[in-house]
Short mmCIF file of C-alpha atoms in Angstrom, two decimals:
data_model
loop_
_atom_site.label_atom_id
_atom_site.label_comp_id
_atom_site.label_asym_id
_atom_site.label_seq_id
_atom_site.Cartn_x
_atom_site.Cartn_y
_atom_site.Cartn_z
CA MET A 1403 0.00 0.00 0.00
CA GLN A 1404 2.82 2.42 0.88
CA LYS A 1405 4.50 1.65 -2.43
CA PHE A 1406 1.24 2.42 -4.27
CA ILE A 1407 0.85 5.76 -2.42
CA LYS A 1408 4.50 6.63 -3.16
CA THR A 1409 3.98 5.86 -6.86
CA LEU A 1410 0.78 7.90 -6.91
CA LYS A 1411 2.59 10.88 -5.33
CA PHE A 1412 5.38 10.50 -7.89
CA ILE A 1413 2.96 10.53 -10.82
CA SER A 1414 0.92 13.40 -9.35
CA PHE A 1415 3.97 15.60 -8.72
CA TYR A 1416 5.53 15.23 -12.18
CA SER A 1417 2.16 15.51 -13.91
CA PHE A 1418 1.56 18.74 -12.00
CA ILE A 1419 5.03 20.05 -12.94
CA GLY A 1420 4.19 19.27 -16.57
CA LEU A 1421 0.90 21.16 -16.37
CA ILE A 1422 2.55 24.23 -14.80
CA VAL A 1423 5.44 24.19 -17.29
CA GLY A 1424 2.98 23.94 -20.18
CA LEU A 1425 0.88 26.79 -18.79
CA PHE A 1426 3.81 29.18 -18.29
CA VAL A 1427 5.62 28.35 -21.54
CA GLY A 1428 2.39 28.40 -23.54
CA LEU A 1429 1.40 31.83 -22.21
CA TYR A 1430 4.96 33.08 -22.64
CA GLN A 1431 5.01 31.97 -26.30
CA LEU A 1432 1.56 33.48 -26.89
CA GLY A 1433 2.68 36.79 -25.36
CA MET A 1434 5.78 36.75 -27.53
CA GLY A 1435 3.61 36.89 -30.63
CA PHE A 1436 1.88 40.06 -29.39
CA VAL A 1437 5.23 41.67 -28.49
CA VAL A 1438 6.65 41.12 -31.99
CA LYS A 1439 3.42 42.26 -33.66
CA GLY A 1440 3.46 45.45 -31.59
CA ALA A 1441 7.04 46.23 -32.59
CA THR A 1442 6.32 45.47 -36.25
CA TYR A 1443 3.31 47.80 -36.22
CA LEU A 1444 5.39 50.69 -34.87
CA ILE A 1445 8.18 50.12 -37.41
CA LYS A 1446 5.92 49.76 -40.46
CA SER A 1447 3.66 52.64 -39.51
CA ASN A 1448 3.52 55.60 -41.90
CA LEU A 1449 3.35 57.92 -38.89
CA LEU A 1450 6.80 59.26 -38.07
CA ILE A 1451 5.83 59.72 -34.43
CA LEU A 1452 5.25 55.96 -34.05
CA ASN A 1453 8.63 55.23 -35.66
CA ILE A 1454 10.24 57.58 -33.15
CA VAL A 1455 8.33 55.91 -30.29
CA PHE A 1456 9.78 52.55 -31.33
CA PHE A 1457 13.36 53.82 -31.37
CA VAL A 1458 12.96 55.64 -28.03
CA LEU A 1459 11.59 52.39 -26.56
CA VAL A 1460 14.61 50.51 -27.93
CA ILE A 1461 16.95 52.88 -26.07
CA LEU A 1462 14.93 52.67 -22.85
CA LEU A 1463 14.72 48.87 -23.08
CA SER A 1464 18.50 48.66 -23.48
CA PHE A 1465 18.74 50.00 -19.91
CA VAL A 1466 16.06 47.56 -18.74
CA ASN A 1467 18.09 44.74 -20.29
CA TYR A 1468 21.29 45.93 -18.59
CA PHE A 1469 19.77 46.01 -15.11
CA ILE A 1470 17.90 42.72 -15.49
CA ILE A 1471 21.05 40.88 -16.59
CA LYS A 1472 23.01 42.55 -13.80
CA PHE A 1473 20.39 41.24 -11.35
CA ASP A 1474 20.11 37.78 -12.96
CA LYS A 1475 23.38 36.87 -14.69
CA ASP A 1476 22.11 33.40 -15.54
CA ILE A 1477 19.98 34.75 -18.40
CA ASP A 1478 22.90 36.51 -20.09
CA GLY A 1479 22.93 35.02 -23.61
CA ASN A 1480 20.79 31.93 -24.10
CA GLY A 1481 21.00 30.88 -20.44
CA ILE A 1482 21.47 27.18 -21.23
CA VAL A 1483 25.21 27.19 -20.53
CA GLN A 1484 24.78 28.80 -17.10
CA LEU A 1485 21.98 26.37 -16.35
CA THR A 1486 24.13 23.39 -17.33
CA LYS A 1487 26.94 24.61 -15.05
CA ARG A 1488 24.52 24.94 -12.13
CA LEU A 1489 23.19 21.43 -12.67
CA LYS A 1490 26.70 19.99 -12.76
CA ASN A 1491 27.51 21.78 -9.50
CA LYS A 1492 24.14 20.68 -8.01
CA GLU A 1493 23.17 24.30 -7.37
CA LYS A 1494 19.69 25.84 -7.31
CA VAL A 1495 18.41 26.86 -10.73
CA TYR A 1496 15.52 29.01 -9.50
CA LYS A 1497 16.20 32.11 -7.47
CA LYS A 1498 14.13 35.14 -6.45
CA ALA A 1499 12.09 36.59 -9.34
CA GLY A 1500 13.83 34.12 -11.68
CA ILE A 1501 10.68 33.34 -13.65
CA MET A 1502 9.79 36.99 -14.27
CA THR A 1503 13.33 38.02 -15.28
CA ILE A 1504 13.62 35.42 -18.04
CA ILE A 1505 10.16 36.27 -19.44
CA LEU A 1506 10.63 40.05 -19.25
CA ASN A 1507 14.11 40.16 -20.77
CA SER A 1508 13.17 37.80 -23.56
CA TYR A 1509 10.24 40.09 -24.41
CA VAL A 1510 12.60 43.07 -24.30
CA SER A 1511 15.00 41.47 -26.82
CA SER A 1512 12.19 40.30 -29.09
CA PHE A 1513 10.48 43.71 -29.12
CA CYS A 1514 13.72 45.15 -30.52
CA LEU A 1515 13.66 42.39 -33.18
CA MET A 1516 17.05 41.02 -32.23
CA PRO A 1517 18.19 38.04 -34.34
CA LEU A 1518 17.44 35.61 -31.52
CA GLY A 1519 14.68 33.13 -30.73
CA ALA A 1520 12.35 32.41 -27.82
CA GLU A 1521 13.12 28.70 -27.45
CA ALA A 1522 16.12 28.93 -25.06
CA PRO A 1523 14.18 31.19 -22.67
CA SER A 1524 11.40 28.56 -22.85
CA LEU A 1525 13.87 25.90 -21.71
CA VAL A 1526 15.28 28.03 -18.89
CA LEU A 1527 11.76 29.04 -17.84
CA ALA A 1528 10.65 25.38 -17.71
CA SER A 1529 13.72 24.38 -15.73
CA ARG A 1530 13.22 27.18 -13.19
CA ILE A 1531 9.58 26.22 -12.71
CA GLY A 1532 10.60 22.62 -12.03
CA ASP A 1533 13.28 23.75 -9.59
CA LEU A 1534 10.82 26.03 -7.79
CA GLY A 1535 8.47 23.07 -7.36
CA LEU A 1536 11.27 21.01 -5.83
CA GLN A 1537 12.17 23.81 -3.41
CA ILE A 1538 8.56 24.31 -2.29
CA LEU A 1539 8.02 20.60 -1.62
CA LYS A 1540 11.59 20.12 -0.31
CA ILE A 1541 12.31 17.31 -2.77
CA ASP A 1542 15.98 16.56 -3.48
CA ASP A 1543 15.85 15.63 -7.15
CA ARG A 1544 17.31 18.71 -8.78
CA GLU A 1545 19.51 17.38 -11.58
CA GLU A 1546 17.07 14.82 -12.97
CA THR A 1547 13.99 17.06 -12.75
CA ASN A 1548 15.74 19.98 -14.41
CA GLN A 1549 16.96 17.81 -17.28
CA VAL A 1550 13.38 16.61 -17.74
CA CYS A 1551 12.06 20.18 -17.66
CA LEU A 1552 14.59 21.23 -20.29
CA GLY A 1553 13.09 18.61 -22.59
CA ALA A 1554 9.60 19.83 -21.73
CA GLY A 1555 10.58 23.42 -22.51
CA PHE A 1556 11.99 22.38 -25.89
CA GLY A 1557 8.93 20.28 -26.67
CA CYS A 1558 6.61 23.18 -25.79
CA ALA A 1559 8.62 25.68 -27.83
CA PHE A 1560 8.17 23.56 -30.98
CA LEU A 1561 4.92 21.83 -30.00
CA SER A 1562 6.79 18.56 -30.41
CA PRO A 1563 6.89 16.10 -27.50
CA LEU A 1564 9.02 13.82 -29.70
CA ALA A 1565 11.69 16.51 -30.10
CA GLY A 1566 11.39 17.36 -26.40
CA LEU A 1567 12.04 13.75 -25.40
CA THR A 1568 15.05 13.37 -27.70
CA TYR A 1569 16.42 16.74 -26.54
CA MET A 1570 16.29 15.49 -22.95
CA LEU A 1571 18.03 12.25 -23.93
CA GLU A 1572 20.76 13.95 -25.95
CA HIS A 1573 21.36 16.75 -23.44
CA ASP A 1574 21.87 14.28 -20.59
CA LYS A 1575 23.50 11.03 -21.72
CA THR A 1576 22.94 9.34 -18.32
CA ILE A 1577 19.14 8.95 -18.47
CA ASN A 1578 17.70 5.97 -16.54
CA LEU A 1579 14.24 4.37 -16.74
CA LYS A 1580 12.90 6.37 -13.80
CA GLN A 1581 14.02 9.64 -15.38
CA LEU A 1582 12.57 8.55 -18.72
CA PHE A 1583 9.21 8.00 -17.04
CA LYS A 1584 9.44 11.45 -15.45
CA GLY A 1585 10.17 12.84 -18.89
CA LEU A 1586 7.13 11.19 -20.44
CA LEU A 1587 4.90 12.66 -17.71
CA VAL A 1588 6.31 16.20 -17.71
CA ILE A 1589 6.81 16.49 -21.48
CA GLY A 1590 3.45 14.90 -22.27
CA PHE A 1591 1.36 17.05 -19.93
CA SER A 1592 3.25 20.25 -20.73
CA PHE A 1593 2.70 19.67 -24.45
CA LEU A 1594 -1.05 19.17 -24.02
CA VAL A 1595 -1.42 22.45 -22.10
CA THR A 1596 0.80 24.46 -24.46
CA PHE A 1597 -0.98 23.05 -27.51
CA PHE A 1598 -4.31 24.14 -26.06
CA ILE A 1599 -2.97 27.69 -25.54
CA ASN A 1600 -0.86 28.15 -28.67
CA LYS A 1601 -1.35 25.84 -31.67
CA HIS A 1602 1.27 27.56 -33.84
CA HIS A 1603 4.10 25.21 -34.84
CA LEU A 1604 7.27 27.18 -35.60
CA LEU A 1605 8.03 25.40 -38.88
CA ASN A 1606 4.45 25.35 -40.22
CA PHE A 1607 4.78 28.17 -42.73
CA THR A 1608 7.86 26.69 -44.40
CA THR A 1609 5.90 23.76 -45.82
CA PRO A 1610 3.81 24.93 -48.78
CA ASN A 1611 4.61 21.71 -50.63
CA PHE A 1612 6.01 18.44 -49.33
CA ASP A 1613 6.11 16.46 -52.56
CA TYR A 1614 9.46 14.89 -53.32
CA ASN A 1615 11.26 13.22 -56.20
CA CYS A 1616 13.68 10.38 -55.43
CA GLU A 1617 16.15 11.49 -58.08
CA TYR A 1618 16.89 14.67 -56.10
CA ILE A 1619 17.80 12.96 -52.81
CA TYR A 1620 21.51 13.35 -53.59
CA ILE A 1621 21.07 17.07 -52.87
CA LEU A 1622 21.00 16.25 -49.16
CA LEU A 1623 24.59 15.01 -49.44
CA ILE A 1624 25.69 18.36 -50.89
CA VAL A 1625 23.70 20.27 -48.25
CA GLY A 1626 25.24 18.04 -45.57
CA VAL A 1627 28.82 18.81 -46.60
CA ILE A 1628 28.17 22.57 -46.73
CA SER A 1629 26.33 22.47 -43.40
CA VAL A 1630 29.13 20.59 -41.62
CA LEU A 1631 31.66 23.20 -42.72
CA PHE A 1632 29.54 26.20 -41.72
CA ALA A 1633 28.47 24.62 -38.42
CA TYR A 1634 32.14 24.12 -37.55
CA LEU A 1635 32.95 27.70 -38.60
CA PHE A 1636 30.05 29.06 -36.52
CA ASN A 1637 31.09 27.19 -33.36
CA ILE A 1638 34.80 27.95 -33.73
CA LEU A 1639 34.14 31.66 -34.29
CA THR A 1640 31.83 31.65 -31.25
CA TYR A 1641 34.57 30.08 -29.13
CA TYR A 1642 37.35 32.45 -30.22
CA ILE A 1643 35.28 35.64 -30.10
CA LYS A 1644 33.89 34.74 -26.68
CA ASN A 1645 37.41 34.06 -25.45
CA LEU A 1646 38.42 37.45 -26.83
CA PHE A 1647 35.58 39.07 -24.88
CA ASN A 1648 36.74 37.15 -21.83
CA LYS A 1649 40.28 38.49 -22.25
CA TYR A 1650 39.09 42.09 -22.63
CA LYS A 1651 36.02 41.89 -20.40
CA ASN A 1652 36.88 45.16 -18.63
CA ASN A 1653 37.08 47.05 -21.92
CA PHE A 1654 34.30 49.66 -22.05
CA ILE A 1655 32.86 48.53 -25.40
CA VAL A 1656 32.97 44.83 -24.49
CA LYS A 1657 31.49 45.40 -21.05
CA TYR A 1658 28.62 47.61 -22.26
CA ARG A 1659 28.13 46.21 -25.77
CA GLY A 1660 24.55 45.30 -24.89
CA PHE A 1661 23.53 48.94 -25.42
CA LEU A 1662 25.23 48.94 -28.82
CA LEU A 1663 23.47 45.70 -29.82
CA PHE A 1664 20.10 47.23 -28.98
CA ILE A 1665 20.76 50.39 -31.00
CA ILE A 1666 22.06 48.43 -34.02
CA SER A 1667 19.04 46.13 -33.91
CA GLY A 1668 16.67 49.09 -33.67
CA ILE A 1669 18.23 50.78 -36.69
CA LEU A 1670 18.39 47.63 -38.84
CA ALA A 1671 14.75 46.85 -38.06
CA PHE A 1672 13.67 49.88 -40.11
CA PHE A 1673 15.59 48.76 -43.21
CA PHE A 1674 15.64 44.95 -43.01
CA ILE A 1675 12.57 44.01 -40.99
CA ASN A 1676 12.00 40.84 -43.06
CA PHE A 1677 15.38 39.51 -41.92
CA MET A 1678 15.31 40.56 -38.27
CA GLY A 1679 13.85 38.78 -35.25
CA ASN A 1680 14.24 35.01 -35.06
CA GLY A 1681 14.64 34.95 -38.85
CA LEU A 1682 11.72 32.74 -39.86
CA ASN A 1683 10.39 35.55 -42.07
CA SER A 1684 13.64 35.21 -44.04
CA ILE A 1685 12.65 31.68 -45.04
CA GLY A 1686 9.22 32.83 -46.16
CA PHE A 1687 10.88 35.66 -48.13
CA ILE A 1688 13.46 33.63 -50.05
CA TYR A 1689 10.90 31.38 -51.76
CA GLY A 1690 10.31 34.27 -54.14
CA VAL A 1691 14.02 35.04 -54.68
CA SER A 1692 15.72 33.89 -57.87
CA SER A 1693 19.07 35.66 -57.40
CA LEU A 1694 21.93 33.64 -55.89
CA VAL A 1695 23.66 36.86 -54.84
CA VAL A 1696 20.63 38.01 -52.81
CA VAL A 1697 20.39 34.61 -51.08
CA VAL A 1698 24.10 34.74 -50.22
CA LEU A 1699 23.75 38.27 -48.81
CA ILE A 1700 20.78 37.22 -46.66
CA PHE A 1701 22.74 34.18 -45.48
CA LEU A 1702 25.79 36.25 -44.50
CA PHE A 1703 23.58 38.78 -42.74
CA ARG A 1704 21.81 36.12 -40.67
CA PHE A 1705 24.99 34.11 -40.03
CA PHE A 1706 27.00 36.97 -38.55
CA MET A 1707 24.08 38.64 -36.78
CA THR A 1708 23.21 35.35 -35.06
CA LEU A 1709 26.87 34.80 -34.18
CA VAL A 1710 27.37 38.24 -32.62
CA TYR A 1711 24.05 38.51 -30.79
CA GLY A 1712 24.41 35.00 -29.41
CA LEU A 1713 27.57 35.99 -27.50
CA GLY A 1714 25.78 37.59 -24.56
CA LYS A 1715 24.73 40.88 -22.96
CA VAL A 1716 21.23 40.27 -24.37
CA SER A 1717 18.80 37.38 -23.82
CA GLY A 1718 17.50 34.98 -26.46
CA GLY A 1719 17.84 31.57 -28.05
CA LEU A 1720 19.83 30.27 -30.98
CA VAL A 1721 17.81 27.23 -32.04
CA VAL A 1722 15.45 29.02 -34.44
CA PRO A 1723 18.20 31.34 -35.79
CA THR A 1724 20.39 28.31 -36.56
CA LEU A 1725 17.42 26.59 -38.20
CA VAL A 1726 17.11 29.67 -40.42
CA ILE A 1727 20.80 29.56 -41.38
CA GLY A 1728 20.35 25.92 -42.36
CA GLY A 1729 17.29 26.76 -44.43
CA LEU A 1730 19.23 29.40 -46.33
CA ILE A 1731 21.98 26.85 -47.07
CA GLY A 1732 19.35 24.45 -48.39
CA TYR A 1733 17.64 27.05 -50.55
CA PHE A 1734 20.94 28.30 -52.00
CA THR A 1735 21.96 24.74 -52.94
CA CYS A 1736 18.61 24.00 -54.61
CA LEU A 1737 18.55 27.35 -56.43
CA LEU A 1738 22.10 26.87 -57.71
CA LEU A 1739 21.29 23.39 -59.02
CA SER A 1740 18.08 24.64 -60.62
CA LYS A 1741 20.09 27.27 -62.51
CA ILE A 1742 22.04 24.49 -64.22
CA GLY A 1743 19.00 22.30 -64.81
CA LEU A 1744 19.64 19.72 -62.08
CA PHE A 1745 16.72 20.55 -59.77
CA ASP A 1746 13.06 21.53 -60.00
CA LEU A 1747 12.23 24.29 -57.49
CA TYR A 1748 8.73 22.83 -57.16
CA TYR A 1749 10.25 20.49 -54.55
CA VAL A 1750 12.39 23.09 -52.76
CA SER A 1751 10.40 23.51 -49.52
CA LEU A 1752 10.97 19.93 -48.38
CA TYR A 1753 14.74 20.25 -48.81
CA VAL A 1754 14.75 23.61 -47.04
CA VAL A 1755 13.09 22.08 -43.96
CA VAL A 1756 15.53 19.14 -43.94
CA SER A 1757 18.44 21.61 -44.21
CA MET A 1758 17.06 23.66 -41.33
CA CYS A 1759 16.86 20.68 -38.98
CA LEU A 1760 20.20 19.26 -40.15
CA PHE A 1761 22.12 22.47 -39.48
CA PHE A 1762 20.58 22.75 -36.01
CA SER A 1763 21.65 19.18 -35.24
CA LEU A 1764 25.23 19.91 -36.34
CA ILE A 1765 25.52 23.12 -34.28
CA PHE A 1766 24.36 21.43 -31.08
CA ASN A 1767 25.46 17.83 -31.80
CA MET A 1768 21.87 16.58 -31.50
CA PRO A 1769 21.10 14.41 -34.57
CA TYR A 1770 17.99 12.73 -33.18
CA THR A 1771 16.45 15.98 -31.91
CA GLY A 1772 17.02 17.52 -35.34
CA ALA A 1773 15.45 14.48 -36.99
CA MET A 1774 12.45 14.66 -34.63
CA LEU A 1775 11.95 18.32 -35.51
CA PHE A 1776 11.71 17.25 -39.14
CA VAL A 1777 9.29 14.42 -38.29
CA SER A 1778 7.14 16.81 -36.26
CA THR A 1779 7.00 19.23 -39.18
CA ILE A 1780 5.84 16.37 -41.41
CA LEU A 1781 3.13 15.41 -38.91
CA TYR A 1782 1.84 18.99 -38.72
CA SER A 1783 1.75 19.34 -42.51
CA ASN A 1784 -1.02 18.28 -44.88
CA CYS A 1785 1.17 15.87 -46.81
CA ASN A 1786 0.54 12.17 -47.28
CA ILE A 1787 2.44 10.74 -44.30
CA LEU A 1788 2.72 7.20 -45.69
CA SER A 1789 4.15 8.39 -49.02
CA ILE A 1790 6.98 10.30 -47.35
CA ILE A 1791 8.11 7.54 -44.94
CA PRO A 1792 10.90 6.25 -47.29
CA PHE A 1793 12.26 9.81 -47.62
CA THR A 1794 12.09 10.31 -43.85
CA PHE A 1795 14.06 7.10 -43.31
CA PHE A 1796 16.78 8.40 -45.63
CA VAL A 1797 16.77 11.74 -43.76
CA PHE A 1798 17.52 9.87 -40.51
CA ILE A 1799 20.52 8.21 -42.15
CA ILE A 1800 21.75 11.58 -43.44
CA PHE A 1801 21.46 13.14 -39.97
CA VAL A 1802 23.42 10.35 -38.30
CA LEU A 1803 26.03 10.23 -41.09
CA PHE A 1804 26.80 13.96 -41.05
CA ASN A 1805 26.79 14.19 -37.27
CA LYS A 1806 29.48 11.47 -37.36
CA ALA A 1807 31.38 13.66 -39.84
CA ASN A 1808 30.80 16.60 -37.49
CA LYS A 1809 32.50 14.77 -34.64
CA ALA A 1810 35.27 13.57 -36.95
CA ILE A 1811 36.35 17.18 -37.59
CA LYS A 1812 36.28 17.80 -33.80
CA ASN A 1813 33.15 19.98 -33.69
CA LYS A 1814 32.27 19.57 -29.99
CA GLY A 1815 28.95 21.39 -30.20
CA TYR A 1816 27.95 24.95 -29.32
CA TYR A 1817 27.31 24.42 -25.61
CA SER A 1818 30.46 22.33 -25.12
CA TYR A 1819 32.64 25.11 -26.53
CA LEU A 1820 31.09 27.73 -24.26
CA LEU A 1821 31.37 25.50 -21.18
CA THR A 1822 35.17 25.63 -21.55
CA ILE A 1823 35.26 29.44 -21.16
CA ASN A 1824 36.12 30.73 -17.71
CA ASP A 1825 33.69 33.63 -17.49
CA ILE A 1826 30.62 32.91 -19.61
CA ASN A 1827 29.07 36.26 -18.62
CA CYS A 1828 31.87 38.34 -20.10
#
């Protein structure tokens, strides 16, 4: 009887954590949409006064960002690295006002249309909620519960419990059966609540057509090679630039660069609004582009903006921005081949989505999470699921193959590089 009561308490607690995580992340994601729409309205308005209001708000919010990060250093950058360090040291993840700071500063960054996403704040938010629950009930299960909540946060961000589960498994290689069961409870219940609040899947709009032709599958090999090289370049540049910031962390510009990032973002938003924010609008935009030069320019813009803004002093995630970079690689490859008669652009959207998920998996060394993002996109689309199963099977092979190549060239993964830096908040 005692064993039954203990099991019932176990199920009740983790189901409740899942419900709360889903509620907070769902509302946070829903609010994010209104924040971005508000900023877009001010920027696109024909009234000069509203344009001025936006830029004044950008300047004011740069100070808000500075003081929030000074108060809560764990949300400087994407927050995942600081969270991982705390878990390894068995320290508390939640601290006073920790839920409000991550929500507020993420809204601040997104209002200014910074080239960052909302998925990393979703993960940190979910983890802090789980940690708060443990502290209230005085349960000593911090490391396992937080790993589970990270998966739940990822699953909620993309409305994909499959991707959330694989993220949990790939983020923590020491998962046991008990932790897996916790994951199923928390990720499952959090997904149901978030789906009820916000039914928008992040990759929905990139799938106007999911037909495919077997003779074009070789394109994924070309995309894979290009993606491996650029993923390595992105991570290496991140490591060396962050180390440079660490070396000169007392330099005035380095120390207060957050203000500069806000101002630059505010200015660029007026001229390149389609390519600002998390970048998903860039993918929608390029489907109508036939110039290779324009695609390359958009790619370079997003690549270096994501790189610089991901190095801290502002809050936001890199998952969606790296998905966008991958999509641009895929579109460039398909467009180039179509120019020489080797590809029909009618099939381009499917290869763009594969490229998006592949590049993400190479940046973070998470092949199965990337593959599950692709599978989830398929499930949310209107395509014939059965007809695309053979292609999906080949995609899995491609993801595993190129992640092996990724490791062969010593690409340790984005988080692993940052974990080696002494002062991550520099």
